[in-house]
Amino acid sequence: MTLPDTPGVDLDLATAAAGPKGTRSLRARGSPLAVPAAQRRLLETLPLPVGDFGAALGQCGWSELKPVPVEIFQINVGRLCNMTCRHCHVDAGPDRVVENMDRETVDLCLAALDRTAAHTVDITGGAPELNPHFRYLVDESLARGKHVLDRCNLTILLLPRYADLPEWLDERGVEVVCSLPHYRRLNTDAQRGDGTFERSIEALRRLNAAGYGRGDPRRRLTLVSNPAGAFLPGSQASLERDWKAGLARHHGVTFDRLFTLANMPINRFLDWLVESGNLQEYMERLVGTFNPSAVPGLMCRNTISVGWDGTLHDCDFNQMLELPVEAPRGRRPHVREFDPVWLEARRIRTARHCFGCTAGAGSSCGGATT
Ligand code: SF4
Ligand code: SF4
């Protein structure tokens, strides 16, 4: 199947991984929660004892959340994905063909990147490799001396058009950050769809064969795990030990490090929380395990997140809730108007979903924060 609105993208749905039974994007289902404002409203109206994130910050001495200079330039190139995972915070899927960054916006991102001292370009999606400008963006970022992360869902590496990616990424020293909910089949397939685990293991074998995940810092392979239910992740260090042992023993694959992330109560995970009757309890858990020591390491402090249409956000989660950065009067929160000075002076926008980043050991795109 060729996606008509996305030149150069040829997504073979016959070989794409199926989502969990019955899972389609909220958009495809016509769900009321497909509208970000409806998600924000739902969270804001829940009866919670300490429901205001700003107040929780204030109680531990943060009168407002301010950024530090940008270190990580995160670019979400689109919502298109070959999978439809149940917990997806992006509401990505094969139907999200329109929201895909065009070349002009990619070039605006590169021009903005040149105005920062960011050391890392973090490329995410959807499945970012499906964007027709993905390889151009990688090469241009590397040409600027940046460390590049590809947030990869693993199964994309098995689609014929993308089968050369392990070697292509390896030649360039791109870090591959791969989502894999669990090292056991049952948990992974429950969250991502039948057959995902087998495909993911095969993709990991291909990455290992290309030199990834064997301790070479130039070929770093990071796995990312989200809990498969309405609970917080366990200890990142001990899970990493279990995963390394489990994947090596049962499947002969290796990786370098594991990030554990809490599921954010937005998009499809929010929908699942509502459907399963877990929303209230989960939000109470996030609020009840608020950890002040996670605040300094919040990723919104050292990251800027650019959406597929060039809109600037404090983080990928705010992006999904359509909460752009606060811009000075007369300025648009768009990468075309990127200005490190006003960005560093801004106040980070927070709301109740932010409790997902400060619960327990803290959570960010770089794993636990404490
Ligand atoms: S969680 Fe990742 S792999 Fe799954 S649908 Fe969302 S973007 Fe795609
Ligand atoms: S959701 Fe975003 S803005 Fe809120 S605390 Fe987390 S990283 Fe910061």
Coordinates of C-alpha atoms and ligand atoms in Angstrom, one line a residue:
M1 CA 0.0 0.0 0.0
T2 CA 1.4 3.4 -1.0
L3 CA 0.4 6.3 1.2
P4 CA -0.8 8.9 -1.2
D5 CA -0.2 12.0 1.0
T6 CA 3.3 10.9 2.0
P7 CA 5.6 11.0 -1.0
G8 CA 8.3 8.3 -0.8
V9 CA 6.7 6.3 1.9
D10 CA 5.7 2.8 1.0
L11 CA 4.3 1.1 4.0
D12 CA 3.6 -2.6 3.3
L13 CA 0.8 -3.2 5.7
A14 CA 0.8 -6.9 4.9
T15 CA 4.2 -7.2 6.7
A16 CA 3.6 -4.5 9.3
A17 CA 2.9 -5.8 12.8
A18 CA -0.7 -5.8 13.8
G19 CA -1.8 -3.9 16.9
P20 CA -3.3 -5.6 19.9
K21 CA -6.7 -7.0 19.0
G22 CA -9.2 -4.3 18.3
T23 CA -6.7 -1.5 18.7
R24 CA -6.8 1.3 16.2
S25 CA -5.8 4.9 16.6
L26 CA -8.2 7.1 18.6
R27 CA -8.5 9.2 15.4
A28 CA -9.5 6.2 13.3
R29 CA -12.1 5.1 15.9
G30 CA -13.5 8.6 16.0
S31 CA -13.0 8.6 19.8
P32 CA -13.8 11.8 21.7
L33 CA -10.4 11.4 23.3
A34 CA -8.8 11.9 19.9
V35 CA -9.2 15.6 20.7
P36 CA -6.3 16.8 23.0
A37 CA -8.5 19.4 24.7
A38 CA -10.9 16.6 25.7
Q39 CA -8.0 14.7 27.3
R40 CA -6.8 17.8 29.2
R41 CA -10.4 18.4 30.4
L42 CA -10.8 14.8 31.6
L43 CA -7.6 14.9 33.6
E44 CA -8.4 18.3 35.1
T45 CA -11.9 17.3 36.3
L46 CA -10.8 14.1 38.2
P47 CA -11.2 14.5 42.0
L48 CA -7.6 14.3 43.2
P49 CA -6.4 15.4 46.7
V50 CA -3.4 17.3 45.5
G51 CA -4.4 17.7 41.9
D52 CA -2.5 20.8 40.8
F53 CA 1.0 20.0 39.5
G54 CA 2.1 23.6 40.0
A55 CA 1.1 23.5 43.6
A56 CA 3.0 20.2 44.1
L57 CA 6.1 21.9 42.6
G58 CA 5.5 24.9 44.9
Q59 CA 5.5 22.7 48.0
C60 CA 9.0 21.6 47.2
G61 CA 10.4 25.0 46.5
W62 CA 9.8 25.4 42.7
S63 CA 7.7 28.5 42.3
E64 CA 7.8 27.9 38.6
L65 CA 9.5 25.4 36.3
K66 CA 12.2 27.1 34.2
P67 CA 14.5 25.6 31.5
V68 CA 18.2 25.4 31.3
P69 CA 20.0 25.9 27.9
V70 CA 18.8 23.4 25.3
E71 CA 20.9 20.2 25.4
I72 CA 18.5 17.9 23.5
F73 CA 16.8 18.9 20.3
Q74 CA 14.0 16.5 19.9
I75 CA 12.2 16.3 16.6
N76 CA 8.9 14.4 16.3
V77 CA 8.8 13.9 12.5
G78 CA 5.3 12.5 12.5
R79 CA 2.5 10.3 13.8
L80 CA 2.8 7.6 11.1
C81 CA 3.6 4.2 12.4
N82 CA 3.5 0.6 11.2
M83 CA 2.1 -0.4 14.6
T84 CA -0.8 0.5 16.8
C85 CA 0.3 -0.2 20.3
R86 CA -2.3 -0.1 23.1
H87 CA -0.3 2.3 25.3
C88 CA 0.9 4.7 22.6
H89 CA 1.2 8.3 23.9
V90 CA 1.3 9.6 20.3
D91 CA -1.9 7.9 19.0
A92 CA 0.3 6.8 16.1
G93 CA -0.7 4.3 13.5
P94 CA -0.8 3.4 9.8
D95 CA -3.7 5.8 9.3
R96 CA -1.8 8.9 10.5
V97 CA -0.4 9.8 7.1
V98 CA -1.1 13.5 7.0
E99 CA 0.9 14.4 10.1
N100 CA 4.4 14.0 8.7
M101 CA 7.1 16.6 8.7
D102 CA 8.0 18.1 5.3
R103 CA 11.4 19.0 4.0
E104 CA 10.9 22.7 4.5
T105 CA 10.2 22.2 8.2
V106 CA 13.1 19.8 8.5
D107 CA 15.4 22.5 7.2
L108 CA 13.9 25.0 9.7
C109 CA 14.7 22.5 12.4
L110 CA 18.3 22.3 11.2
A111 CA 18.6 26.1 11.1
A112 CA 17.2 26.3 14.7
L113 CA 19.6 23.6 15.8
D114 CA 22.4 25.8 14.5
R115 CA 21.3 28.4 17.0
T116 CA 21.7 26.1 20.0
A117 CA 24.6 24.3 21.7
A118 CA 22.5 21.1 21.9
H119 CA 24.7 18.0 21.9
T120 CA 22.0 15.6 20.9
V121 CA 19.3 15.4 18.2
D122 CA 16.6 13.0 19.3
I123 CA 14.4 11.8 16.3
T124 CA 11.1 10.3 17.3
G125 CA 7.6 9.7 15.8
G126 CA 5.5 7.5 15.2
A127 CA 8.0 5.4 13.5
P128 CA 10.5 8.2 12.5
E129 CA 12.1 6.1 9.8
L130 CA 8.8 6.3 7.8
N131 CA 9.3 10.0 7.2
P132 CA 10.8 10.4 3.7
H133 CA 13.3 13.0 5.1
F134 CA 14.6 10.8 8.0
R135 CA 17.9 9.9 6.4
Y136 CA 18.5 13.5 5.3
L137 CA 17.8 14.7 8.8
V138 CA 20.2 12.1 10.3
D139 CA 23.0 13.0 7.9
E140 CA 22.6 16.8 8.4
S141 CA 22.5 16.5 12.2
L142 CA 25.7 14.4 12.1
A143 CA 27.3 16.9 9.8
R144 CA 26.8 19.4 12.5
G145 CA 28.7 17.2 15.0
K146 CA 25.6 16.1 16.9
H147 CA 24.9 12.8 18.6
V148 CA 21.8 11.4 17.0
L149 CA 19.2 9.1 18.5
D150 CA 16.8 7.1 16.4
R151 CA 13.7 6.1 18.5
C152 CA 13.0 2.9 16.7
N153 CA 10.1 0.5 17.3
L154 CA 12.2 -2.5 16.1
T155 CA 9.6 -4.0 13.9
I156 CA 10.1 -1.3 11.2
L157 CA 13.5 -2.9 10.6
L158 CA 11.8 -6.0 9.2
L159 CA 9.9 -4.2 6.5
P160 CA 11.7 -4.7 3.2
R161 CA 12.3 -1.0 2.5
Y162 CA 14.0 -0.5 5.8
A163 CA 16.0 -3.7 6.1
D164 CA 19.3 -1.9 5.4
L165 CA 18.8 0.4 8.4
P166 CA 20.9 -1.5 11.0
E167 CA 24.0 -1.2 8.8
W168 CA 23.1 2.3 7.6
L169 CA 22.7 3.5 11.2
D170 CA 25.8 1.7 12.3
E171 CA 28.0 3.3 9.6
R172 CA 27.0 6.7 11.0
G173 CA 27.2 5.9 14.7
V174 CA 23.6 6.7 15.4
E175 CA 22.3 5.5 18.8
V176 CA 19.3 3.3 18.4
V177 CA 16.7 3.5 21.2
C178 CA 14.2 0.8 20.8
S179 CA 10.9 0.2 22.5
L180 CA 10.3 -3.3 23.9
P181 CA 7.8 -3.5 26.7
H182 CA 9.2 -6.8 28.1
Y183 CA 11.7 -9.5 27.6
R184 CA 8.8 -12.0 27.7
R185 CA 6.5 -12.6 24.8
L186 CA 3.2 -12.4 26.7
N187 CA 3.7 -8.9 28.1
T188 CA 5.1 -7.5 24.8
D189 CA 2.4 -8.9 22.6
A190 CA -0.3 -7.8 25.0
Q191 CA 0.8 -4.2 24.6
R192 CA 2.0 -4.1 21.0
G193 CA 0.1 -6.9 19.2
D194 CA 0.5 -10.6 18.4
G195 CA 3.8 -11.5 16.8
T196 CA 5.5 -8.3 17.9
F197 CA 7.8 -10.0 20.3
E198 CA 9.2 -12.4 17.6
R199 CA 9.7 -9.6 15.2
S200 CA 11.4 -7.5 17.8
I201 CA 13.8 -10.3 18.7
E202 CA 14.6 -10.8 15.0
A203 CA 15.2 -7.0 14.7
L204 CA 17.5 -7.1 17.8
R205 CA 19.5 -10.0 16.2
R206 CA 20.0 -7.8 13.1
L207 CA 21.1 -4.9 15.2
N208 CA 23.5 -7.2 17.1
A209 CA 24.8 -8.5 13.8
A210 CA 25.5 -4.9 12.7
G211 CA 27.6 -4.4 15.9
Y212 CA 24.9 -2.8 18.1
G213 CA 24.4 -3.7 21.7
R214 CA 27.9 -5.2 22.3
G215 CA 29.3 -2.5 24.6
D216 CA 30.8 -0.3 21.8
P217 CA 29.9 3.3 22.7
R218 CA 29.7 4.2 19.0
R219 CA 27.0 1.5 18.5
R220 CA 24.9 1.9 21.5
L221 CA 21.6 0.0 21.7
T222 CA 19.2 1.2 24.3
L223 CA 15.9 -0.6 25.1
V224 CA 12.9 1.2 26.5
S225 CA 10.2 -0.4 28.6
N226 CA 6.8 0.8 29.7
P227 CA 4.8 -1.2 32.3
A228 CA 2.0 -3.3 30.7
G229 CA -0.6 -2.0 33.1
A230 CA -1.7 0.8 35.5
F231 CA 1.4 0.6 37.7
L232 CA 4.8 2.2 37.8
P233 CA 8.0 0.7 36.5
G234 CA 10.3 -1.2 38.8
S235 CA 13.9 -0.3 39.6
Q236 CA 15.6 0.5 36.3
A237 CA 18.9 -1.0 37.5
S238 CA 17.5 -4.3 38.6
L239 CA 15.2 -4.6 35.6
E240 CA 18.2 -4.0 33.3
R241 CA 20.0 -6.9 35.0
D242 CA 17.0 -9.2 34.5
W243 CA 16.5 -8.1 30.9
K244 CA 20.1 -8.6 30.0
A245 CA 20.1 -12.1 31.5
G246 CA 16.7 -13.1 30.1
L247 CA 17.3 -11.9 26.5
A248 CA 20.8 -13.4 26.4
R249 CA 19.8 -16.7 27.8
H250 CA 16.5 -17.3 25.9
H251 CA 17.2 -15.4 22.7
G252 CA 20.9 -14.9 22.4
V253 CA 20.6 -11.1 22.0
T254 CA 22.4 -8.3 23.8
F255 CA 21.8 -4.6 24.4
D256 CA 23.7 -1.9 26.3
R257 CA 21.2 -0.3 28.7
L258 CA 17.5 -0.2 29.6
F259 CA 15.4 2.9 30.2
T260 CA 12.2 2.4 32.2
L261 CA 9.4 4.9 31.5
A262 CA 6.1 5.4 33.3
N263 CA 3.1 5.4 31.0
M264 CA 1.7 8.9 30.6
P265 CA -2.0 9.3 31.1
I266 CA -2.6 10.7 27.6
N267 CA -3.8 9.4 24.2
R268 CA -4.2 5.6 24.0
F269 CA -3.0 4.9 27.5
L270 CA -5.5 7.4 28.8
D271 CA -8.2 5.7 26.7
W272 CA -7.1 2.3 28.1
L273 CA -7.2 3.7 31.7
V274 CA -10.8 4.9 31.1
E275 CA -11.9 1.7 29.4
S276 CA -10.4 -0.5 32.1
G277 CA -11.7 1.6 35.0
N278 CA -8.2 2.3 36.2
L279 CA -8.0 6.1 35.6
Q280 CA -8.8 7.4 39.0
E281 CA -6.5 4.9 40.8
Y282 CA -3.6 5.5 38.4
M283 CA -3.8 9.2 38.8
E284 CA -3.9 8.9 42.6
R285 CA -0.9 6.7 42.4
L286 CA 1.0 9.2 40.3
V287 CA 0.1 12.0 42.6
G288 CA 0.7 10.0 45.7
T289 CA 4.2 9.0 44.6
F290 CA 5.3 12.5 43.6
N291 CA 9.1 12.6 44.1
P292 CA 10.6 16.1 44.5
S293 CA 14.0 14.8 43.7
A294 CA 12.8 14.0 40.1
V295 CA 12.1 17.7 39.4
P296 CA 15.6 19.0 38.6
G297 CA 16.0 16.2 36.0
L298 CA 12.7 16.7 34.2
M299 CA 13.4 16.5 30.5
C300 CA 11.4 19.6 29.7
R301 CA 14.2 21.6 31.4
N302 CA 16.9 20.7 28.9
T303 CA 14.9 19.7 25.8
I304 CA 13.0 21.4 23.2
S305 CA 10.5 19.3 21.3
V306 CA 9.5 20.2 17.7
G307 CA 6.3 18.8 16.3
W308 CA 5.8 17.6 12.7
D309 CA 4.3 21.0 11.7
G310 CA 7.1 22.9 13.3
T311 CA 5.3 23.9 16.5
L312 CA 7.6 24.2 19.6
H313 CA 6.8 22.4 22.8
D314 CA 8.4 21.8 26.2
C315 CA 8.3 18.1 25.7
D316 CA 6.7 15.3 23.5
F317 CA 3.9 14.9 26.0
N318 CA 2.9 18.5 25.9
Q319 CA 3.1 18.2 22.1
M320 CA 0.5 15.5 22.1
L321 CA -1.8 17.5 24.3
E322 CA -1.4 20.5 22.0
L323 CA 0.3 22.7 24.7
P324 CA 2.9 24.7 22.7
V325 CA 5.6 26.7 24.5
E326 CA 4.7 30.0 25.9
A327 CA 5.9 32.6 23.4
P328 CA 6.4 36.3 24.1
R329 CA 3.6 38.6 22.8
G330 CA 3.7 38.8 19.0
R331 CA 5.8 35.7 18.5
R332 CA 4.5 32.3 17.3
P333 CA 5.7 29.1 19.1
H334 CA 7.0 27.8 15.8
V335 CA 10.5 26.7 14.8
R336 CA 10.5 29.4 12.1
E337 CA 10.7 31.9 15.0
F338 CA 13.2 29.9 17.1
D339 CA 15.0 32.1 19.4
P340 CA 17.2 30.6 22.2
V341 CA 17.0 33.8 24.3
W342 CA 13.2 33.9 24.7
L343 CA 13.1 30.1 24.9
E344 CA 15.5 30.1 27.9
A345 CA 13.4 32.9 29.6
R346 CA 10.1 31.0 29.2
R347 CA 8.1 29.3 31.9
I348 CA 7.4 25.6 31.2
R349 CA 3.8 24.7 30.8
T350 CA 2.6 22.0 33.1
A351 CA -0.7 20.3 33.9
R352 CA -1.9 17.1 35.6
H353 CA -0.3 14.7 33.1
C354 CA 3.1 16.0 34.4
F355 CA 2.6 13.8 37.5
G356 CA 3.6 11.0 35.2
C357 CA 7.2 12.4 35.1
T358 CA 7.6 12.9 38.8
A359 CA 6.2 9.6 40.1
G360 CA 8.4 7.1 41.9
A361 CA 11.9 7.2 40.4
G362 CA 10.9 9.9 37.9
S363 CA 10.5 9.3 34.1
S364 CA 11.8 10.9 31.0
C365 CA 12.8 10.0 27.4
G366 CA 16.1 9.2 29.1
G367 CA 14.6 6.7 31.5
A368 CA 14.4 7.1 35.3
T369 CA 15.5 10.6 36.5
T370 CA 16.6 9.8 40.1
Ligands
SF4_1 S1 4.1 3.2 20.8 FE1 5.7 3.6 19.2 S2 5.6 1.7 17.9 FE2 3.7 1.7 19.1 S3 2.2 2.8 17.9 FE3 3.1 4.3 19.2 S4 4.8 5.2 18.0 FE4 4.2 3.3 17.0
SF4_2 S1 5.0 16.2 30.9 FE1 6.5 17.5 29.9 S2 6.2 19.5 30.8 FE2 5.3 18.0 32.2 S3 6.8 17.5 33.7 FE3 6.9 16.0 32.1 S4 8.5 16.7 30.7 FE4 7.9 18.5 32.0

